[in-house]
Amino acid sequence: MERAAASDTFFHFGLFEANPLDGVLRRSGTKVKIQEQPFRLLLLLLERPGEVVTREELRQRLWPKGTYVDFDGSLNVILKRLRAAIDDDPENPRFIETVPRRGYRFIAPVSVIEKASEKDPPPVPASAVSSIPVKTIHPPAEILAATVALHGRRQPRRRYLIYGGAALAVLVVGIGGWLARHSGWWGGPNFSNNGAIQVRPSVAVLGFRNLAGRAEDAWLATALSEMLSTELAGGEKLRLVSGEDVANLRVSSPWSQSDTLDRSTTTRIGAALNSDVLVLGSYLTIGAADHSQVRLDVRMQDGKTGEILTEVAEVGSTQDLFHLVSRVGAKLRDHLGIQELQSTEQAGVLASLPLDPEAARFYALGVAKLREFDALAAKDLLQQAAQADPKFSLVHSMLARAWAELGYEQKRREEAKRALDLAIDLPRAQRMLVEGEYYESLGKQEQAASVYHALLELFPDNVDYGLRLIAAQTLSGHGTQAMEIIHQLRRLPSPSSDDPRIDLAEKRAMKSNHPAELALVRNAIRKASERGQKLIYALARKEECTILNYGERPDQALPSCEDAYNVFLAAGNKSAAADALRNTADTLGTLGKYQEAIQTYGRAQNLLEGVGEHNKMGAVYNNMAIGFENMGNLDRAEQLYRSAKVEFEQAGDVENQITATGNIADTLYLRGNLAAAEKLYQEALRIAASVDSSEPYLLYRLADLDLTRGRVQDARRLAQQSVDAFVATQGSYQYLTAAMVDLGEVLEAQGDLTAARSQFEQSLAIAQKIGALVNAAESQEELAHVAIEENHPEQAEVSLRSAIAEFEKEKSDPQSSSAYTLLSRALLMQGKVGEARIAAQRGAELGLTSSDPALKILAEIQQVRVEAASAEIDKKRVEAVLARLQSVITTANRLGYYNLECEARLALGELERKTNPSLAQKHLKALASETHNRGFELLSRKAEGAMSSGTAVAENRSGR
């Protein structure tokens, strides 16, 4: 009889997996270096999670009988190494807790997984399960948008930024947060369809009406709601909808402040908040301020039917609100069939509330201001609360949020650290939230994800915790792991699984795929609209605007942006309204309306003044820079890009740091600092690789630079990779056209004009289809160049005049400079010397408005050609023209513009044939051989042609 082998067990906790069979510890699928004894110690603790393992037990298990060591010292060393391996802090432990004078306890949730027996198919190795390559969201950073072609050397299409990382935080904390609602809560514990997830009843405390209407009593509305929510959350038997979510729904979809809500209203609110039970009521203060009493009347209604479940009334002192709320909470618990709090649980609830009455007042007022999107006023009030009760952890946590919104990251970190230091007595869920937010303040998203992962394992029915984890995983570059959590949330019972925020989170975490992203966002719009969640609806509309902007019809994006802006502004959320304005400006930029875009960015910047938020301000700086760059103001553009990079660094937003770094590299490139630009491109790619981010934009920018510097094969490879990557997204069309043009230019340089024309024609068709008129004009310019190379200057002239009209309409001087210079060449080939001279002069004048040296080099080469073609040119003028060409060659060589240097050398050889044919033959022969060896077949053929005919069709563009 075949004997089945004992099943293999491995342990999962946080982001870690420990496999006793092979003695390997992995974090997110990556092997962690750990020595044998620390790993054995870990296994001993994992076998008994939540239990104290005594030091004596450890001595017996770790050291065989008869082994003599310094036990205390050795155990301390082993424990220190173990904590280092799993990134655990003994002062604020997430995994291993020291129990004084007893031993150690593993405090995080542990999943024990049994692998298959020998009779079963071989299991997939743990590493194969958890180490799938990840593509981060753009966070923002995220979506690739268009800028159009600009300079004589095509200006790179910059990536417009959306507010990526912070937008996720808004999803989880600022706008979202609705807890799941499930029917049948009164019948005891519920389970998901697979029986694995226990679903707790959910409660939303809607607030209390101030019957007296006295302004000095208004703070009690927030205080009583917060205290009752905290009291009901004690013991972890109920899920409480956050006060932020209730406040956001009230702002966007208000309801009557009466004590009782009708069925239609309760159904709407219950569905929007995913809440089984709604708690509301009123309060009335009686007596003098110093010794006043408060009467609290509470009504509990079914969130689905509106049925009144119970009514409670209590009277107590305003100086002792805790006991008043505790009595109300106990009665509500009793009706819900939830056991009363134990003494340790009561201590946790008490730690979650300010003890000082003045602190309670200032804290409540500060929290209310945060929910009204007034971080500046909230900060002042919360500081007064902290002064009155400096040991209250949550006031420091709220202060950290206020400082973050105001853009003071160092102060945010300081307050988050104070909150964590004081969180020891908080209930564990609140303590873990404080810890996660502390890591977020440091930009340590992986550590935050580890905390939120443990929190979700404790409370797998909590959508909010899942969304926090997804946000942290996405920001830290672990999109695949985020998708796994999204699938887990979708397995929850309805309506939790139908939360529109899950669709938005998936859109951000998934690999770029515009049709799939648009479908997810529109699902979120529909769900949020049906639930009356106007702020979630507005957020989804803003996301829709972003996707449409970068799709086939960017002109369709503007109504979505405007809708989102109006909803946010009506709710008083200036920060989100500014984000919608920035999306509007992005779309205007995509459509080539640069001046209007810059003005709209200015409106967004004005809204953000005094609000803070580094990511959003960084996105505005970055995208405004694109507009200035499109108009030839490189100095202002680089200044704004560097400001954006600083904002993203302070926010810990890696993805947008990559974008800003690439954009700074672009400005250096346009200024002629090719070496510095290449260094920054490579730096950005290294950062991208460290977080498994695909960056096809950087690939085609490097392809462009390689072609400029004479590395044709490298340019071909990178341009093709970029095109393939953009095609796979089924979106990012403006970037796709840019990559296709780059690939076409490489093919043209290699002498394959047919293939080059195909790329340019496809690029033109896409640009016309999406309504990007400047992009289309750029493609026309590229096709005109091919027509010149094929000796059809009359066709080129028609295309160029059309392109110039569009460039001048948008006041794009750099692009106009390039087009006029090329038009001069087409006119010169037709014998229209006078018109060619005027066009060349116009190209040179427009080139002076830009810092791009390539424009000036191109214009100078063409002016020399026009001068040389003049019938009245004499020997002295020929010598002057030759000297100008030698100067151009020297400049191009010094800056590293190999292809421009070769273009000037070709023009020099052509002119030398008139004065020194033998020298010209020597120079042209060397040029033909050299460019052939480097893969510049078109230049090589033109040099050979010049040797026999004395003229050649000139390459009329700068290093791209």
Tab-separated table of C-alpha atoms in Angstrom, residues 163 582 604-623 643-644 647-648:
chain	number	residue	atom	x	y	z
A	163	TYR	CA	-2.420	63.009	-8.830
A	582	ARG	CA	-5.522	70.283	-13.755
A	604	ALA	CA	-5.579	75.044	-10.163
A	605	GLN	CA	-2.443	76.425	-8.528
A	606	ASN	CA	-4.468	79.275	-6.990
A	607	LEU	CA	-6.951	76.800	-5.519
A	608	LEU	CA	-4.098	74.766	-4.000
A	609	GLU	CA	-2.429	77.749	-2.363
A	610	GLY	CA	-2.823	77.322	1.375
A	611	VAL	CA	-4.159	73.788	0.970
A	612	GLY	CA	-0.854	71.937	0.626
A	613	GLU	CA	-0.528	68.400	-0.737
A	614	HIS	CA	2.824	67.856	-2.408
A	615	ASN	CA	1.667	65.402	-5.041
A	616	LYS	CA	-1.043	67.631	-6.422
A	617	MET	CA	1.116	70.722	-6.485
A	618	GLY	CA	3.901	68.669	-8.058
A	619	ALA	CA	1.534	67.508	-10.798
A	620	VAL	CA	0.458	71.095	-11.491
A	621	TYR	CA	4.100	72.243	-11.675
A	622	ASN	CA	5.035	69.369	-13.983
A	623	ASN	CA	2.159	69.848	-16.355
A	643	SER	CA	9.990	72.120	-8.330
A	644	ALA	CA	7.763	69.185	-9.223
A	647	GLU	CA	7.340	67.935	-4.319
A	648	PHE	CA	7.290	64.260	-5.338
